[in-house]
Every structure is written in C-alpha cells, then in structure tokens.
XYZ file of C-alpha atoms in Angstrom:
566
model
C -25.751 -4.052 -3.457
C -27.731 -6.040 -6.332
C -26.291 -7.462 -9.029
C -28.847 -5.600 -11.508
C -27.092 -3.881 -14.293
C -23.585 -4.273 -12.351
C -20.434 -4.413 -14.973
C -17.068 -6.033 -14.159
C -14.909 -3.398 -13.997
C -12.006 -3.040 -16.248
C -8.282 -2.780 -15.342
C -6.770 0.606 -15.508
C -3.222 1.504 -15.630
C -1.510 3.079 -12.733
C -1.520 6.970 -12.252
C 1.768 8.085 -11.536
C 3.041 9.741 -8.460
C 5.093 12.333 -7.207
C 6.742 12.744 -3.835
C 8.601 15.639 -2.585
C 11.501 13.558 -0.771
C 13.973 15.253 1.767
C 17.515 14.261 2.034
C 19.089 12.989 5.196
C 21.941 14.762 7.217
C 24.948 13.447 7.710
C 26.184 11.548 10.990
C 27.523 14.337 13.164
C 30.938 13.366 14.607
C 32.334 14.987 17.693
C 35.821 15.383 19.384
C 38.882 14.766 17.493
C 39.089 13.574 14.073
C 40.215 9.799 13.977
C 40.068 7.050 11.435
C 36.967 4.812 11.475
C 37.778 1.381 12.896
C 36.768 -1.650 10.403
C 33.761 -3.464 11.029
C 33.681 -6.752 11.262
C 30.855 -8.846 9.332
C 28.686 -9.838 12.288
C 25.011 -8.831 12.215
C 24.011 -7.403 15.852
C 20.585 -6.991 15.175
C 17.884 -8.818 17.007
C 15.203 -10.586 15.684
C 16.278 -9.401 11.901
C 14.259 -11.810 9.878
C 11.014 -11.414 12.316
C 11.095 -15.461 12.423
C 10.011 -15.077 16.156
C 6.521 -14.519 14.719
C 6.404 -11.084 17.052
C 7.952 -7.516 16.821
C 10.490 -7.242 19.928
C 13.026 -5.830 20.046
C 11.766 -3.829 17.110
C 8.839 -0.924 17.975
C 6.831 0.361 15.173
C 5.043 4.108 15.488
C 1.321 4.349 15.706
C 0.953 0.556 16.414
C 1.050 0.084 12.674
C 3.695 -2.741 12.540
C 2.968 -6.360 12.565
C 4.772 -9.646 11.534
C 2.966 -11.555 8.576
C 3.903 -15.050 6.764
C 3.266 -13.560 3.064
C 5.078 -11.844 1.295
C 8.228 -12.762 2.693
C 11.932 -12.733 1.402
C 13.469 -15.536 3.188
C 12.109 -17.907 6.142
C 8.450 -17.899 7.020
C 8.074 -14.111 8.264
C 8.270 -10.493 7.464
C 7.292 -7.134 8.916
C 4.303 -5.577 7.480
C 4.161 -1.810 8.238
C 0.719 -0.248 7.461
C 1.928 3.366 6.319
C -1.046 5.957 6.953
C -1.783 9.337 5.617
C -0.535 10.819 8.947
C 2.021 8.154 10.020
C 4.528 6.442 7.906
C 4.934 3.260 9.844
C 8.228 3.760 11.104
C 9.682 0.231 12.641
C 13.259 0.813 14.332
C 15.427 -0.904 16.713
C 18.307 0.475 19.065
C 21.501 -1.508 19.502
C 24.989 -1.003 21.265
C 27.753 -0.162 18.623
C 31.341 1.103 19.166
C 32.447 4.665 18.732
C 34.208 5.773 15.355
C 33.355 2.570 13.621
C 31.564 1.908 10.080
C 28.790 -0.160 9.753
C 26.787 -1.603 7.049
C 22.997 -1.518 7.370
C 21.514 -3.590 4.304
C 17.788 -5.178 4.397
C 15.284 -6.334 1.888
C 12.118 -4.245 1.315
C 8.868 -4.306 -0.820
C 6.365 -1.422 -1.257
C 5.849 2.008 -2.834
C 8.615 4.340 -1.238
C 10.192 1.660 1.258
C 12.802 2.992 3.222
C 15.909 1.882 5.190
C 18.111 4.197 7.380
C 19.960 5.097 10.828
C 18.856 7.874 12.772
C 21.266 10.781 12.457
C 22.621 9.285 9.370
C 22.044 8.151 5.946
C 19.149 6.604 4.316
C 18.087 4.951 1.038
C 14.672 4.113 -0.227
C 13.312 2.081 -3.619
C 9.762 1.860 -5.287
C 9.456 -1.864 -5.604
C 5.485 -2.515 -4.775
C 5.703 -6.139 -6.349
C 8.886 -7.687 -5.274
C 11.479 -7.496 -2.530
C 14.571 -5.213 -3.514
C 17.751 -5.034 -1.212
C 18.807 -1.828 0.049
C 22.063 -0.608 1.736
C 23.324 2.053 3.935
C 26.684 2.590 5.585
C 27.468 4.984 8.277
C 30.301 5.600 10.756
C 29.474 6.417 14.294
C 30.650 9.293 16.045
C 33.811 9.404 18.420
C 31.806 8.970 21.616
C 28.526 7.412 20.427
C 27.507 4.216 21.977
C 24.478 3.385 20.287
C 22.620 3.478 16.947
C 19.038 3.431 15.864
C 18.258 1.660 12.708
C 14.631 1.796 11.174
C 12.750 0.883 8.058
C 9.318 3.115 7.194
C 6.941 3.434 4.197
C 5.472 6.926 2.965
C 2.378 8.856 3.840
C -0.573 7.461 1.936
C 1.309 4.979 0.048
C -0.085 2.088 1.754
C 1.593 -1.554 3.368
C 5.424 -1.730 2.749
C 7.359 -4.917 3.984
C 10.749 -5.843 5.077
C 12.690 -8.769 5.939
C 16.132 -9.777 6.484
C 17.569 -6.815 8.041
C 21.158 -6.556 9.088
C 23.592 -4.026 10.670
C 27.017 -5.823 10.051
C 29.784 -4.588 12.658
C 31.009 -5.142 16.215
C 28.730 -4.940 18.995
C 28.767 -2.420 21.715
C 29.143 -2.942 25.655
C 26.185 -5.524 26.588
C 23.339 -4.101 28.826
C 21.448 -6.862 30.406
C 20.163 -4.552 33.124
C 16.244 -4.107 32.750
C 14.428 -0.598 33.840
C 12.587 -0.493 37.011
C 8.466 -1.095 36.470
C 6.568 2.127 35.579
C 4.479 3.151 38.848
C 0.982 4.719 39.385
C -0.590 3.411 36.289
C -4.255 5.159 36.071
C -6.948 6.294 33.657
C -7.311 9.491 33.122
C -10.238 9.636 30.856
C -12.430 7.210 28.568
C -15.158 7.317 26.277
C -17.525 4.318 24.719
C -14.148 3.182 22.531
C -10.869 4.640 24.037
C -9.381 4.717 27.262
C -6.307 7.295 28.149
C -3.979 6.242 30.367
C -1.017 7.847 32.503
C 1.747 6.637 34.499
C 4.987 7.251 36.524
C 8.172 7.359 34.540
C 10.496 4.131 34.929
C 14.497 4.540 35.457
C 17.392 2.542 33.701
C 21.244 2.364 34.181
C 21.531 3.578 30.767
C 18.186 4.993 29.706
C 14.127 4.143 28.987
C 13.526 4.447 25.380
C 9.972 3.795 25.168
C 6.961 2.129 27.083
C 4.596 -0.927 26.011
C 1.129 -0.841 26.852
C -0.476 -4.203 27.230
C -4.034 -5.384 27.463
C -4.988 -8.708 29.531
C -1.316 -9.079 30.670
C 0.185 -10.328 27.474
C -1.637 -8.767 24.497
C 0.464 -5.374 23.534
C -1.808 -2.907 22.113
C 1.126 0.038 21.487
C 4.368 1.855 22.229
C 5.060 5.260 23.121
C 7.816 7.228 24.126
C 6.250 9.325 26.901
C 4.134 8.392 30.119
C 0.797 8.969 28.721
C -1.210 7.206 25.976
C -4.789 6.671 24.436
C -5.882 3.199 23.384
C -8.655 3.463 20.856
C -10.876 0.909 18.797
C -12.470 -0.724 22.190
C -15.822 -1.748 22.359
C -18.537 0.045 24.553
C -19.787 -1.248 27.914
C -16.534 -3.682 28.232
C -14.306 -3.925 30.954
C -10.446 -3.881 29.955
C -7.415 -4.503 31.987
C -4.095 -2.442 31.174
C -0.573 -2.370 32.105
C 2.734 -0.909 31.101
C 6.341 -2.082 30.849
C 9.536 0.064 30.202
C 12.084 -0.732 27.849
C 15.818 0.159 27.111
C 18.009 0.666 23.990
C 19.432 -2.833 24.616
C 15.871 -4.603 24.430
C 15.732 -5.175 28.261
C 11.807 -4.810 29.295
C 10.715 -4.048 32.863
C 8.428 -5.645 35.264
C 4.780 -4.813 34.545
C 3.277 -1.878 36.104
C 0.229 -2.084 38.317
C -2.783 -3.196 36.698
C -5.504 -0.832 35.992
C -9.296 -2.111 35.258
C -11.307 0.205 33.100
C -14.887 -0.198 31.851
C -15.724 1.716 28.557
C -18.700 4.067 28.597
C -22.068 3.085 27.938
C -24.296 4.149 24.858
C -24.354 3.567 21.234
C -20.675 2.671 20.919
C -19.997 5.876 18.712
C -23.141 6.044 16.790
C -24.927 8.693 19.211
C -26.431 11.211 16.938
C -25.674 9.119 14.101
C -28.413 8.755 11.439
C -28.077 8.469 7.669
C -30.724 8.514 5.042
C -27.992 7.701 2.039
C -29.454 6.054 -0.834
C -27.373 4.525 -3.596
C -26.099 6.523 -6.292
C -23.815 5.146 -9.231
C -22.327 7.257 -11.714
C -21.323 4.277 -13.835
C -24.347 2.847 -14.589
C -28.219 3.448 -15.321
C -28.433 6.914 -16.738
C -27.073 8.827 -13.664
C -29.360 11.696 -13.024
C -27.936 14.900 -11.535
C -27.424 14.883 -7.727
C -28.215 18.481 -7.376
C -31.465 18.073 -9.141
C -32.231 15.287 -7.245
C -31.251 16.869 -3.904
C -33.674 19.935 -4.680
C -36.732 17.909 -5.510
C -36.406 15.555 -2.534
C -34.550 17.347 0.127
C -31.804 14.148 0.882
C -28.533 15.219 1.641
C -26.477 11.878 1.812
C -25.898 9.569 -0.962
C -24.041 6.300 -1.080
C -21.800 6.313 -3.750
C -21.255 2.959 -5.722
C -18.812 1.237 -6.151
C -15.159 0.960 -4.717
C -13.343 -1.872 -6.342
C -9.686 -3.063 -7.276
C -8.531 -1.653 -10.260
C -5.581 -4.347 -9.673
C -4.250 -5.894 -6.603
C -4.646 -3.448 -3.458
C -5.661 -0.571 -5.491
C -8.924 1.336 -4.931
C -10.571 2.809 -7.759
C -14.344 3.786 -8.484
C -15.986 0.818 -10.190
C -12.443 -0.750 -10.466
C -11.430 1.392 -13.425
C -11.895 5.418 -12.645
C -9.369 7.019 -10.455
C -10.497 8.075 -7.266
C -10.173 11.787 -7.990
C -10.382 13.956 -11.054
C -13.387 12.153 -12.992
C -16.947 11.948 -12.794
C -17.200 10.588 -9.446
C -15.522 13.633 -7.923
C -17.734 15.863 -10.195
C -20.534 14.567 -8.619
C -19.110 14.392 -4.927
C -18.479 18.179 -5.412
C -22.093 18.994 -6.845
C -23.578 17.156 -3.521
C -21.231 19.026 -1.223
C -21.919 22.025 -2.881
C -25.772 21.712 -2.423
C -25.137 21.159 1.193
C -24.783 17.229 1.423
C -22.366 14.654 1.928
C -21.558 10.987 0.605
C -20.441 7.753 1.957
C -18.694 5.447 -0.331
C -19.735 1.890 -0.963
C -16.751 -0.396 -0.723
C -17.463 -3.976 -2.339
C -20.777 -5.116 -3.705
C -22.088 -8.050 -5.398
C -19.646 -8.518 -8.394
C -16.310 -7.186 -9.644
C -12.580 -7.494 -8.133
C -12.852 -6.529 -4.895
C -10.396 -5.109 -2.338
C -10.916 -7.450 0.313
C -9.258 -10.597 -1.498
C -6.417 -8.530 -3.314
C -5.279 -7.044 -0.109
C -3.159 -9.567 1.584
C -3.319 -8.230 5.129
C -5.674 -5.944 7.409
C -3.164 -3.600 6.975
C -2.675 -3.276 3.493
C -6.623 -3.372 3.249
C -6.568 -0.376 5.877
C -4.344 1.558 3.808
C -6.490 0.972 0.761
C -9.397 2.317 2.832
C -7.132 5.011 3.819
C -6.804 6.365 0.360
C -10.194 6.533 -0.228
C -11.005 8.511 3.008
C -8.149 10.716 2.271
C -9.509 11.434 -1.125
C -12.333 13.223 -0.062
C -11.953 13.673 3.802
C -15.009 11.106 4.628
C -17.029 11.147 7.779
C -18.027 7.256 7.192
C -17.308 4.537 4.966
C -19.336 1.444 4.063
C -18.141 -1.855 3.230
C -20.755 -3.818 1.417
C -19.717 -7.379 1.796
C -21.144 -9.945 -0.534
C -20.932 -12.971 -2.423
C -18.469 -15.899 -1.716
C -15.302 -13.974 -2.027
C -16.048 -11.794 0.685
C -19.137 -12.540 2.815
C -18.846 -16.417 2.441
C -14.936 -16.407 3.019
C -14.065 -16.303 6.944
C -10.446 -15.499 6.176
C -11.566 -11.960 4.466
C -14.455 -11.423 6.762
C -11.804 -10.755 9.582
C -9.468 -9.143 7.079
C -11.887 -6.632 6.568
C -13.236 -6.146 10.305
C -9.317 -5.718 11.324
C -8.660 -3.339 8.471
C -12.094 -1.253 9.978
C -10.567 -1.342 13.241
C -7.439 0.007 12.136
C -8.903 2.926 9.863
C -11.141 3.562 12.935
C -8.328 3.917 15.340
C -6.506 6.410 12.671
C -9.296 8.519 12.004
C -11.432 9.861 15.273
C -14.972 10.563 14.274
C -15.039 8.176 11.536
C -18.183 5.995 11.340
C -17.889 2.505 9.742
C -20.662 0.541 8.405
C -21.151 -3.060 7.044
C -23.857 -3.906 4.330
C -24.607 -7.175 4.220
C -27.439 -9.817 2.838
C -30.386 -11.589 5.307
C -32.935 -14.038 5.603
C -36.311 -13.025 6.258
C -35.844 -13.696 10.060
C -32.327 -12.205 10.470
C -28.929 -12.698 9.866
C -27.680 -16.046 7.651
C -24.862 -18.201 9.288
C -22.435 -16.015 7.713
C -23.847 -13.053 8.882
C -23.821 -14.117 12.534
C -20.436 -14.995 12.359
C -19.415 -11.663 10.898
C -21.158 -10.095 13.856
C -19.648 -12.438 16.208
C -16.322 -11.614 14.865
C -16.764 -8.070 15.155
C -17.188 -8.172 18.663
C -14.511 -10.763 19.304
C -11.833 -8.380 17.304
C -13.019 -5.270 18.792
C -13.924 -3.819 15.477
C -16.009 -1.362 16.840
C -18.426 -1.308 13.895
C -21.199 1.753 14.116
C -23.929 0.242 11.902
C -24.599 -3.196 10.576
C -27.060 -2.675 7.583
C -28.980 -5.807 6.302
C -30.170 -5.884 2.577
C -33.796 -7.008 2.966
C -34.612 -8.234 -0.522
C -33.856 -11.027 -2.882
C -34.979 -13.654 -0.683
C -36.078 -16.099 -3.180
C -39.776 -16.363 -2.322
C -42.746 -14.399 -0.627
C -43.592 -11.177 -1.319
C -44.657 -9.322 2.020
C -41.633 -6.560 1.867
C -42.748 -4.623 4.548
C -43.333 -7.858 7.160
C -40.131 -9.538 5.964
C -37.792 -6.174 6.142
C -39.284 -5.749 9.686
C -38.572 -9.259 10.889
C -35.154 -9.392 9.405
C -34.228 -6.173 11.389
C -35.859 -7.621 14.364
C -33.598 -10.629 14.052
C -30.691 -8.264 13.595
C -31.592 -6.502 16.935
C -31.764 -9.818 18.912
C -28.522 -11.128 17.479
C -26.709 -7.805 18.455
C -28.104 -7.823 21.794
C -27.048 -11.203 22.467
C -23.619 -10.707 21.137
C -23.210 -7.207 22.467
C -24.984 -7.564 25.585
C -26.844 -4.175 24.431
C -30.261 -3.227 25.240
C -33.172 -2.921 22.509
C -32.378 1.180 22.374
C -28.688 0.337 21.695
C -29.243 -2.609 19.361
C -31.618 -0.433 17.144
C -29.116 2.256 17.135
C -26.631 0.071 15.452
C -29.061 -1.136 12.601
C -29.258 0.106 9.178
C -31.821 -1.087 6.126
C -30.973 -0.869 2.823
C -33.796 -1.953 0.654
C -34.653 -2.345 -3.198
C -37.124 -0.080 -4.803
C -39.924 -1.518 -7.149
C -38.912 -4.765 -8.362
C -36.155 -6.818 -7.159
C -34.078 -9.391 -9.365
C -36.412 -11.852 -7.834
C -39.505 -10.009 -8.880
C -40.402 -8.787 -5.285
C -42.027 -5.643 -5.126
C -41.687 -2.631 -2.633
C -43.983 0.005 -3.861
C -43.773 3.622 -2.358
C -46.428 3.093 0.130
C -44.482 0.011 1.501
C -41.397 1.604 1.682
C -43.137 4.508 3.413
C -44.161 1.815 5.896
C -40.576 0.535 6.409
C -39.330 4.445 6.729
C -42.074 4.778 9.560
C -40.915 1.957 11.076
C -37.184 2.671 10.946
C -38.127 6.053 12.498
C -40.054 4.727 15.234
C -37.499 2.265 16.259
C -34.600 5.278 15.742
C -32.335 2.920 13.789
C -29.391 4.480 12.512
C -29.285 4.195 8.771
C -31.666 4.085 5.764
C -30.635 3.536 1.975
C -32.129 1.649 -1.053
C -30.798 0.607 -4.496
C -30.887 3.057 -6.383
C -31.493 6.655 -7.203
C -30.518 5.822 -10.867
C -33.772 3.310 -10.730
C -36.049 5.683 -8.878
C -37.861 6.733 -12.035
C -41.101 5.147 -13.293
C -41.386 2.517 -15.721
C -44.609 0.456 -15.353
C -44.227 -3.162 -16.923
C -40.322 -2.332 -17.628
C -39.278 -5.331 -15.559
C -35.901 -4.888 -13.518
C -34.004 -2.360 -15.237
C -30.674 -0.087 -14.535
C -32.858 3.398 -15.179
C -35.994 3.107 -13.542
C -38.134 1.032 -10.943
C -40.263 -1.238 -13.165
C -43.441 0.140 -11.307
C -45.888 3.000 -11.571
C -44.013 5.924 -9.469
C -43.104 9.509 -9.380
C -39.628 10.554 -10.498
C -37.385 10.390 -7.225
C -40.401 9.369 -5.233
C -38.630 6.568 -3.076
C -35.657 9.431 -2.528
C -38.255 11.596 -1.136
C -39.320 9.163 1.162
C -36.045 8.198 2.561
C -35.268 11.911 3.078
C -37.832 11.712 5.592
C -35.940 9.300 7.744
C -34.588 11.088 10.569
C -33.979 8.065 13.131
C-alpha cells in the first residue's frame, strides 16, 4: 500500500527448527544368501544432470518438480522440487539393475532438509540451504531384484530444494525397449470453473506400467499419477481444454497417447462465487495500532488485511521482514480477531521493504514461501500487494508471482488469491494491463484484481476517479477473459486511502460512503482502505501514521467499510 510511515525491514536471525526424522529400513534380500557382485563404475540413470531441459525419465509427486537454470551444480540445468506442507516433492527414476549387486547412488543437493535415497533401501539428507552438498548412498540389490527406484525429495513445509548431477554407478540390467499400450476410454468425470477430473482404462506392458502422464494440448505435461484417474486444477473458467494421457514403464518407455477429450470448464466467477470481503488494512508494526477487537466491537467489521509479509533475508517470509510468522504481536492480533469472530488476509509485499518476489528465485520457491504463511494460520485467502519497480514493473517477477499463486491455489483447495496494484484514473496502467494479460496466459486463476485508486498525481474527485478506474479495470477484465459485466465486477476489488493521501487528495467519510454504495451496487468482491491505524481524526494534521489528517469520528471509515456486502 502507501509508503506513508512505512519502515524498511531489518534482518532477523533464522529460527531453529526441529524435525522428527524417520530412519529407513534396510533393503530386503530374499532367497539364498550370496556374496554381492561388484558394481562397475558406470552411471545408469537417464538425464542425471537435467540438461535436456525436461524432467523425463524422472517423475515428481504433486506435479511439484521443474527444471531450472539457477542454482545449478554443474552444466546449465538442475532440478527444483517445491516441497509443500502436504507433499515433499519426491522426484524418482526407476532403472533396470542386476540382482545381488552393490550400487553407489550419489548426487548434489541444496535446500533445507534435502534427501537422496532408494526405495526400500537407505537414504541420507543434509541441511544446506545456501550451497550444494554431495550425498552418497550405497545399497545391494536382492537376489531376484531387477529394478530399483532412486529418489530425491525435500521436507514438508521447508520450501524448494534443488538437486543436480545424480548418478547411480553399477551395471545396468536387462534392456526393456517395449512401450506400454495406449490408455483407453479417456473421459471427463467432473468439472468446476477451475478443475477437470479425468479417468481412463489401464494400459498394459510386457514388464509393467509404473505411471500415467496427463497432457494438455498434446505436448504440455501437467502431472503424473500412478492410478487411472486424476484431477487437473488451476484452470480458468469458461475455457476449453484438450487432454490426453500416456502410460510409462520402469524403463522410461512411453505409450502412444490415449484418445483426446475436450472439456470446457464451468462458467461463473472463476471461484469467487459468494466471496465478498470488507477488509481494511491493519498494521501491528506502525502507527499506534489499536486493539482490533475494540475496532470490531465499535464498527461490526469482520475481516482485516494484515500488513505486511516481507523477506527476512532470501526466500524467507516474516511480518515486516523482521518478526517471526508466529508467536509475536501479529499472532496475538490475529488470535484476538478470530476470537471475536473475524479473520484476516495477509498482505504480501507493498510499496517498500525487502520483498519475497525478487528474492525467491523460482515460482516454486516463492510458492513455498507463500505456503509457510498459509500454513502458519490456516488461511482462506492471501493478497499479494505488487508495487514499485522491483515487482510490479519487473516482468520476470510479475510472472514469478502469478505462477507461484497458481501453485498455491492448486495445492490449497478453496484458497482465494488476490492481487493488489496501482491504477490510473481510467483503469490499469501498462504494467497493470500486462499483469492481467499474463494472469490469463499463465492460467493463474486469480480471484480478485484489486486496484488502489489514489496518489494519482493530480485531481481531487476521489469518487469519480475511483469509479472511472474501476470501470476501466472491468473493461480490461472483460476483454482479456471474455467475461460479462457481472462476472468482471465479481473479480474487482477497491483499496482506497482514508483522509489525506500522500499527494494531498482528500477522501472524506461522505465520499467513502459513496464509493461503498457504488461497490455494493456493482457487487464487486472486495473493499479495503489504508488503514485502520489512520482511522482517527486529526484535522489539519497532514499525512500521518496514526490519523487521517481530516475531521472524522474514530473508526468512521472502518464502520462504513463494514457496510460493504457486495
């Protein structure tokens, strides 16, 4: 939001973490005991350095693996696994091996709790978030074992890990070059405005099918599953998609594609049905913060937008960049809000400070940072306040934020995603237009696009300028997404500034009431303002942290905002 009174965050030291780690079972050997053979030093893994630019023949759980250009250990590519609170982003490859033979698995990993191991055998891990470290595991195959699955993974809720130059040294097993048959009878079993459920008949293989890959448009692999059904999430409403499925075996052979099935996602508000939010900004680190429960009791407001989540150094989220996510004054305020029957949406970013968008190197890493905030409070919605040259006017970071929001929305069913950004008096600026266009192009499925109609640099018709800016946003959303007026309004948010703005524009309680009434008449999704801390009178006080600079009653703007119902 506004730079008024914003402090740049100070770095904080990292907090210690304790994880309960399970040991791994030894590889079972059946039949008669025999001395193991000697492995010859020859790597038998495919795409071990990920230099092909794609994952195959590796497959990753939850569609959480990707190939990145940085950071790498060797060459120009590496694997990134975006571990979430519910998925450790396990990436594995199955290869043919010889029975009763000793193999050496080694690889370079980087991240908080990054693992290397073999299914049914040993594993090892390291905590190396800032540099690659080499891990090595030796194992001996069973007397009748002909395949082995090696893997790397992160740990739940610890963010993205990286792996590179993974090798399995030893003699290869028998060569399987026969591909599975094509899956049959692909059909859609259900759909929503943002997801499609699919099922198909099983493929067959001379050795055995180990998984199925779901594709969109014939070449874009969306996810890999082990069974004969899947749900593809993160789609756009009222949009046609074509899906096919291929089977693969342990040797990495891929079947022909199944029949194609075309599905158009449901029409509607793209997940925003019934989503209405009156949520003024509340900031515990600035401006003599009031008791939120006192404000709630006096005004009837239920939601607050909590400012601000920033980087405490690298891709690590913290309140104001300096206060731990849990256990401090911010959690105390959130607990009080929830105890009074309300809830919060965090504002991630803002005008100033060290932000996560530029500091997290990949969409997966940024999604991992967002996930930490979501998990800390079991959130129903998150808001990314994308501003300034480091995020809003940086096209690489714009796309990173959109892709990260797509990931967390897919991983958190029901989560609402909000983008907040500046505007001109007639609608989005060129960077705002690009943000909206990329949200469509990347299928980010953003629920609410919130504009900040103030600091225009001239003119003081705050009602007229706000309405004109919102109407311009509506027109852009209709053009890009093909929505009607009702659907476009249902994706719009307004976040104003009460009293005097940084550029001396004046929004009085009467004007804010007009804006609230217009917002209700158009049934938009969200109404907010900067900020509750400033929602107190100080006529002639100028632009201040703890008052509005105009004559008003205590919490008058908050009470007006509480009357927004959409």
